[in-house]
Structures are given as structure tokens and as C-alpha cells.
Amino acid sequence: MTLQEKFGQLEKEGSALLATNFYNYETLLGVLKAASSMAMPIILQTSPSTINYLGVKMAAAMARAGLEAHGVEGWLHLDHAESYDMIRECLDAGYDSVMIDASEKPFDQNVEITASITELAKTYNANVEAELGYVAKLGQSHNKEGFTKPDEAKEFVRQTGVDALAVAIGSAHGFYKKEPKLDLELLKTIYEAVDCALVLHGGSGIPAEQLREGIRRGIRKINVATEIKDIFMGTLKKELLATDNIDLRQVFPPATEQVIRLVQKKLSIIKEA
Ligand code: 13P
């Protein structure tokens, strides 16, 4: 099943997919074991920096082999890409889905850039996600000015033909200084205005009840990255301070184990929505 078809199914069920970023074998393994233990599907995402780190062919091969080895239904997605060439490279390598992020550009340019990607992705039958409004990136402040406007969202989806739209409704990438409060009224209005899957970026640190209400109001994909890096590196640091063991096959597993638990928790939130 393509991701576009899966979104159609989720729309009927009123459910969502968890989309987790992975960075190396160990974080990928943690995500796959969590999904497998709960028999739930997952989107595996790589950012452009992960592509630069692993190489596109390695990233795609690892994800594909991992899904098969762990018996998990899943899709491979390129997160926050800004380069046409990288998107084409990922599609050539077998990615199921790509995000073109031109959200910092004016509306018309965002439309034009995004439309060129939907045109390209059509030939691969791949899913396309874009962002309208602005979800603050690490270290940036966010304000309501950048929130997605429903009428613009409607026009954007109509003009670009995207399958999925990341909306700015009060989430941000990275850790929050105070508890985030999603604008769920705005989400509902956007949902009613557009005909595509809605995506919530900045899923780390959003309270479970807000995530569940977000799904009830139309979110079909929830992105989580920061919490994975944080729990993995925090646990690894502790392990390294506590041991002189150089057998990395014994040092990494406790960190992977914490990723499994974290992803299981996020998946249960979706299951209970
Ligand atoms: P967090 O890092 O805040 O979880 O956001 C993830 C994300 O939206 C990736 O695109």
C-alpha cells in the first residue's frame, strides 16, 4: 500500500501514523522493535543531515531491510528537504515519500517550488508533504503570526496537489521552554478547509492528551525526533561513564532499549486516540 493510500485509510479510521527520525543503526533498531512489539505501522524519516551522514543508498537500504527483518509495515520519508536534487536522489533510491520545505519563502514561491516537487514525485507514485505557515526550528522563537491560515492552506493544497500538509498550530522543533498549547480550534478549521493529510511537526514534548485531540481533529502524521536523540544520547553517556567496556555491542543496547520504550509510549498514545 502506498503512503497516500494509507492516509486515505487513516482518514476513514480517524487515526494517525507515528513518524520517527532515525540517525544510525541503533536508533533505527529501537524504532523497529517498538513498532514490531505493538504490531503498529510506522514512518521512518531521515533529515538531509542524516542523508549526508549515512548516504542515501545506505539510509534507504537500512530502512527497507529493517522493516522486512522486523515484519513492520512502514514507509521511508525524507524530512525537511530543500533541494530538488536531494529529493530526486531519494526518490531514485526508493523513498516512498518526500517533504519539500519551502515554508520560509513567500506563499507564491512556496507554491511554485512545492508544485515542481509534486510534478516530479508523480512519476514515482510517491507521497509529497509540504509546510505552510511556519513551525519554528531549533532555537527559534515561534509566534502566532506564523500559524497556518485556513484559507491559504486551501489555496495551497489546490494549487500544489500535495498529499500531506505540515501545519503550524503551536508546535515547534526541539524542546519547549514551557508546556506547548496547540491551537486545536485552528486545526479543526484547517482540516475542514483542505483535502489532504495533516501533519504535526515538533511532536517531542507535546502532552499525550493534546496529541490525541489533534488526531481527533484531523492530524494523520505525528513527527517525533528530539526525544529520540535525547534519550539515546543521555543513556549512552551514562553507560560510557559507568564502564570501560569497549565492546560497543554491549554498550549501545541500553540506549536502544530506551528508544524502544519511548517509541512504544508514543505509539500507545496513537492507539488510544
Ligand atoms: P521534534 O524534534 O520536536 O520531535 O520534531 C520532529 C519533527 O518535526 C521532524 O520533522
Short mmCIF file of C-alpha atoms and ligand atoms in Angstrom, two decimals:
data_model
loop_
_atom_site.label_atom_id
_atom_site.label_comp_id
_atom_site.label_asym_id
_atom_site.label_seq_id
_atom_site.Cartn_x
_atom_site.Cartn_y
_atom_site.Cartn_z
CA MET A 1 0.00 0.00 0.00
CA THR A 2 1.34 3.46 -0.83
CA LEU A 3 1.53 6.06 1.90
CA GLN A 4 -1.12 8.08 0.06
CA GLU A 5 -3.45 5.06 0.25
CA LYS A 6 -2.58 4.58 3.92
CA PHE A 7 -3.53 8.19 4.65
CA GLY A 8 -6.87 7.51 2.95
CA GLN A 9 -7.41 4.53 5.24
CA LEU A 10 -6.39 6.51 8.34
CA GLU A 11 -8.85 9.24 7.37
CA LYS A 12 -11.70 6.70 7.46
CA GLU A 13 -10.46 5.28 10.79
CA GLY A 14 -9.72 8.70 12.32
CA SER A 15 -6.21 7.57 13.19
CA ALA A 16 -2.60 8.63 12.56
CA LEU A 17 0.89 7.31 11.91
CA LEU A 18 3.92 7.99 14.06
CA ALA A 19 6.87 9.27 12.03
CA THR A 20 10.19 8.88 13.80
CA ASN A 21 13.57 10.14 12.66
CA PHE A 22 16.47 7.69 12.81
CA TYR A 23 20.17 8.54 12.75
CA ASN A 24 22.10 5.30 12.86
CA TYR A 25 21.53 1.55 13.14
CA GLU A 26 20.82 1.67 16.87
CA THR A 27 18.07 4.31 16.72
CA LEU A 28 16.53 2.57 13.69
CA LEU A 29 16.56 -0.72 15.60
CA GLY A 30 14.85 0.90 18.60
CA VAL A 31 12.04 2.28 16.44
CA LEU A 32 11.55 -1.01 14.58
CA LYS A 33 11.47 -3.12 17.74
CA ALA A 34 8.90 -0.78 19.27
CA ALA A 35 6.66 -0.89 16.18
CA SER A 36 7.04 -4.65 15.90
CA SER A 37 6.25 -5.26 19.59
CA MET A 38 2.99 -3.34 19.18
CA ALA A 39 2.21 -4.59 15.66
CA MET A 40 1.81 -0.99 14.50
CA PRO A 41 2.89 0.67 11.26
CA ILE A 42 5.48 3.43 11.24
CA ILE A 43 7.07 6.09 9.03
CA LEU A 44 10.87 6.06 9.12
CA GLN A 45 12.25 9.52 8.41
CA THR A 46 15.68 10.85 7.56
CA SER A 47 16.54 14.52 7.51
CA PRO A 48 19.01 15.89 4.93
CA SER A 49 21.74 15.81 7.62
CA THR A 50 21.12 12.11 8.14
CA ILE A 51 21.31 11.58 4.37
CA ASN A 52 24.63 13.43 4.39
CA TYR A 53 25.80 11.28 7.31
CA LEU A 54 24.65 7.82 6.17
CA GLY A 55 24.48 8.29 2.41
CA VAL A 56 21.16 7.97 0.62
CA LYS A 57 21.65 4.40 -0.58
CA MET A 58 22.69 3.19 2.87
CA ALA A 59 19.79 5.01 4.56
CA ALA A 60 17.26 3.52 2.15
CA ALA A 61 18.75 0.02 2.31
CA MET A 62 18.90 0.04 6.12
CA ALA A 63 15.30 1.16 6.43
CA ARG A 64 13.99 -1.36 3.88
CA ALA A 65 15.96 -4.27 5.32
CA GLY A 66 14.92 -3.28 8.83
CA LEU A 67 11.20 -3.16 8.02
CA GLU A 68 11.42 -6.57 6.42
CA ALA A 69 13.56 -8.18 9.12
CA HIS A 70 11.22 -6.95 11.88
CA GLY A 71 7.98 -7.61 9.99
CA VAL A 72 6.86 -3.99 10.28
CA GLU A 73 4.59 -2.18 7.82
CA GLY A 74 6.31 1.12 7.12
CA TRP A 75 7.29 3.85 4.72
CA LEU A 76 10.50 5.73 4.17
CA HIS A 77 10.24 9.52 4.17
CA LEU A 78 12.65 12.38 3.51
CA ASP A 79 12.09 15.06 6.16
CA HIS A 80 12.57 18.83 5.58
CA ALA A 81 14.32 18.73 2.22
CA GLU A 82 15.06 21.98 0.49
CA SER A 83 16.97 20.67 -2.50
CA TYR A 84 15.34 19.36 -5.68
CA ASP A 85 18.42 17.20 -6.36
CA MET A 86 18.34 15.53 -2.96
CA ILE A 87 14.64 14.82 -3.37
CA ARG A 88 15.25 13.22 -6.77
CA GLU A 89 18.14 11.18 -5.36
CA CYS A 90 15.93 9.88 -2.54
CA LEU A 91 13.10 9.01 -4.94
CA ASP A 92 15.61 7.18 -7.14
CA ALA A 93 16.81 5.28 -4.08
CA GLY A 94 13.25 4.12 -3.38
CA TYR A 95 11.89 6.60 -0.82
CA ASP A 96 8.10 6.38 -0.55
CA SER A 97 7.63 9.96 0.46
CA VAL A 98 9.39 13.32 0.48
CA MET A 99 8.88 16.63 2.24
CA ILE A 100 9.71 19.81 0.39
CA ASP A 101 10.14 22.56 2.96
CA ALA A 102 9.82 25.98 1.36
CA SER A 103 7.87 27.32 4.33
CA GLU A 104 10.27 30.23 4.88
CA LYS A 105 9.60 31.52 1.36
CA PRO A 106 6.68 33.80 0.41
CA PHE A 107 3.41 31.99 -0.39
CA ASP A 108 3.76 32.16 -4.19
CA GLN A 109 7.32 30.82 -4.15
CA ASN A 110 6.34 28.06 -1.73
CA VAL A 111 3.55 27.10 -4.18
CA GLU A 112 5.88 27.15 -7.17
CA ILE A 113 8.66 25.11 -5.52
CA THR A 114 6.21 22.63 -4.00
CA ALA A 115 4.34 22.18 -7.29
CA SER A 116 7.62 21.30 -9.05
CA ILE A 117 8.11 18.52 -6.48
CA THR A 118 4.57 17.12 -6.80
CA GLU A 119 5.16 17.04 -10.56
CA LEU A 120 8.40 15.08 -10.05
CA ALA A 121 7.02 12.75 -7.37
CA LYS A 122 4.04 11.78 -9.57
CA THR A 123 6.37 9.84 -11.83
CA TYR A 124 7.47 7.75 -8.80
CA ASN A 125 3.96 7.48 -7.34
CA ALA A 126 5.47 8.95 -4.17
CA ASN A 127 3.82 10.90 -1.39
CA VAL A 128 4.59 14.62 -1.10
CA GLU A 129 4.46 16.65 2.10
CA ALA A 130 4.92 20.42 2.27
CA GLU A 131 4.69 23.01 5.02
CA LEU A 132 2.58 26.12 5.10
CA GLY A 133 2.84 28.59 7.95
CA TYR A 134 5.97 28.21 9.95
CA VAL A 135 6.86 25.58 12.58
CA ALA A 136 9.86 27.08 14.44
CA LYS A 137 13.11 25.19 14.06
CA LEU A 138 15.57 24.52 16.89
CA GLY A 139 16.38 27.63 18.92
CA GLN A 140 13.91 29.88 17.04
CA SER A 141 11.04 31.56 18.79
CA HIS A 142 7.56 30.99 17.46
CA ASN A 143 4.55 33.24 17.43
CA LYS A 144 1.00 33.18 16.17
CA GLU A 145 1.94 35.27 13.15
CA GLY A 146 3.47 32.15 11.64
CA PHE A 147 0.42 29.93 12.21
CA THR A 148 -1.19 28.34 9.15
CA LYS A 149 -4.12 30.31 7.76
CA PRO A 150 -7.02 28.04 6.69
CA ASP A 151 -7.88 29.97 3.51
CA GLU A 152 -4.23 29.96 2.42
CA ALA A 153 -3.98 26.25 3.22
CA LYS A 154 -6.98 25.54 0.98
CA GLU A 155 -5.47 27.52 -1.88
CA PHE A 156 -2.01 25.99 -1.33
CA VAL A 157 -3.29 22.41 -1.49
CA ARG A 158 -5.42 23.19 -4.54
CA GLN A 159 -2.51 24.78 -6.42
CA THR A 160 0.20 22.27 -5.46
CA GLY A 161 -1.70 18.97 -5.24
CA VAL A 162 0.25 17.86 -2.14
CA ASP A 163 -0.79 14.67 -0.36
CA ALA A 164 0.15 15.90 3.10
CA LEU A 165 0.48 19.31 4.71
CA ALA A 166 2.50 20.22 7.80
CA VAL A 167 0.59 22.82 9.75
CA ALA A 168 1.81 25.46 12.17
CA ILE A 169 -0.62 25.40 15.11
CA GLY A 170 1.68 25.99 18.10
CA SER A 171 4.22 23.16 17.98
CA ALA A 172 7.96 23.73 17.45
CA HIS A 173 11.00 21.56 16.77
CA GLY A 174 13.20 20.71 19.77
CA PHE A 175 12.43 21.11 23.47
CA TYR A 176 9.84 23.53 24.78
CA LYS A 177 10.63 26.10 27.47
CA LYS A 178 7.05 25.89 28.74
CA GLU A 179 4.29 23.38 28.02
CA PRO A 180 3.09 23.84 24.43
CA LYS A 181 -0.55 24.53 23.77
CA LEU A 182 -1.76 23.52 20.32
CA ASP A 183 -4.42 25.71 18.75
CA LEU A 184 -6.90 22.88 18.27
CA GLU A 185 -9.69 25.18 17.08
CA LEU A 186 -7.45 26.38 14.26
CA LEU A 187 -6.54 22.76 13.44
CA LYS A 188 -10.22 21.89 13.07
CA THR A 189 -10.79 24.84 10.72
CA ILE A 190 -7.78 23.89 8.58
CA TYR A 191 -8.97 20.27 8.49
CA GLU A 192 -12.37 21.35 7.22
CA ALA A 193 -10.77 23.59 4.56
CA VAL A 194 -8.34 21.17 2.94
CA ASP A 195 -8.47 17.78 1.30
CA CYS A 196 -5.15 16.18 2.29
CA ALA A 197 -3.48 14.53 5.27
CA LEU A 198 -2.42 16.95 8.03
CA VAL A 199 0.97 16.58 9.68
CA LEU A 200 2.12 17.72 13.12
CA HIS A 201 5.82 18.56 13.32
CA GLY A 202 7.61 19.07 16.63
CA GLY A 203 5.90 16.14 18.35
CA SER A 204 8.52 15.87 21.12
CA GLY A 205 7.23 17.21 24.43
CA ILE A 206 3.60 17.65 23.40
CA PRO A 207 1.34 16.26 26.14
CA ALA A 208 -0.44 13.00 25.23
CA GLU A 209 -3.94 14.43 25.53
CA GLN A 210 -3.15 17.23 23.06
CA LEU A 211 -1.75 14.68 20.61
CA ARG A 212 -4.90 12.56 20.94
CA GLU A 213 -7.18 15.57 20.48
CA GLY A 214 -5.03 16.58 17.49
CA ILE A 215 -5.70 13.19 15.90
CA ARG A 216 -9.42 13.52 16.59
CA ARG A 217 -9.31 16.88 14.82
CA GLY A 218 -7.53 15.61 11.72
CA ILE A 219 -3.79 15.04 12.31
CA ARG A 220 -2.72 11.93 10.35
CA LYS A 221 1.07 12.00 10.89
CA ILE A 222 2.96 12.94 14.05
CA ASN A 223 6.70 13.63 13.81
CA VAL A 224 8.99 12.83 16.73
CA ALA A 225 12.76 13.32 16.64
CA THR A 226 14.29 15.29 19.54
CA GLU A 227 13.10 12.95 22.30
CA ILE A 228 14.70 10.01 20.46
CA LYS A 229 18.10 11.71 20.21
CA ASP A 230 17.86 12.90 23.79
CA ILE A 231 17.04 9.56 25.41
CA PHE A 232 19.56 7.71 23.24
CA MET A 233 22.47 10.06 23.91
CA GLY A 234 21.60 10.59 27.59
CA THR A 235 21.58 6.84 28.24
CA LEU A 236 24.72 6.27 26.21
CA LYS A 237 26.59 8.98 28.15
CA LYS A 238 25.67 7.32 31.45
CA GLU A 239 26.78 3.93 30.14
CA LEU A 240 30.11 5.32 28.96
CA LEU A 241 30.78 7.00 32.29
CA ALA A 242 29.98 3.78 34.14
CA THR A 243 32.12 1.37 32.12
CA ASP A 244 35.44 0.92 30.35
CA ASN A 245 33.92 -1.77 28.13
CA ILE A 246 34.96 -1.16 24.53
CA ASP A 247 32.55 -3.75 23.15
CA LEU A 248 30.10 -1.38 21.55
CA ARG A 249 27.68 -4.25 21.00
CA GLN A 250 27.24 -4.30 24.77
CA VAL A 251 27.41 -0.55 25.36
CA PHE A 252 24.78 0.54 22.81
CA PRO A 253 21.86 -1.81 23.72
CA PRO A 254 20.74 0.02 26.92
CA ALA A 255 20.43 3.23 24.85
CA THR A 256 18.49 1.37 22.13
CA GLU A 257 16.27 -0.14 24.85
CA GLN A 258 15.28 3.36 26.00
CA VAL A 259 14.39 4.30 22.40
CA ILE A 260 12.15 1.21 22.25
CA ARG A 261 10.32 2.30 25.42
CA LEU A 262 9.94 5.87 24.26
CA VAL A 263 8.54 4.89 20.84
CA GLN A 264 6.21 2.34 22.46
CA LYS A 265 4.82 5.16 24.62
CA LYS A 266 4.24 7.40 21.59
CA LEU A 267 2.60 4.53 19.70
CA SER A 268 0.25 3.85 22.62
CA ILE A 269 -0.89 7.47 22.55
CA ILE A 270 -1.89 6.97 18.90
CA LYS A 271 -3.53 3.63 19.64
CA GLU A 272 -5.68 5.17 22.37
CA ALA A 273 -6.75 8.20 20.31
P1 13P B 1 10.87 17.21 17.27
O1 13P B 1 12.35 17.12 17.07
O2 13P B 1 10.49 18.43 18.05
O3 13P B 1 10.29 15.97 17.81
O4 13P B 1 10.24 17.44 15.83
C1 13P B 1 10.38 16.42 14.89
C2 13P B 1 9.98 16.87 13.55
O5 13P B 1 9.02 17.58 13.36
C3 13P B 1 10.80 16.40 12.42
O6 13P B 1 10.40 16.98 11.22
#
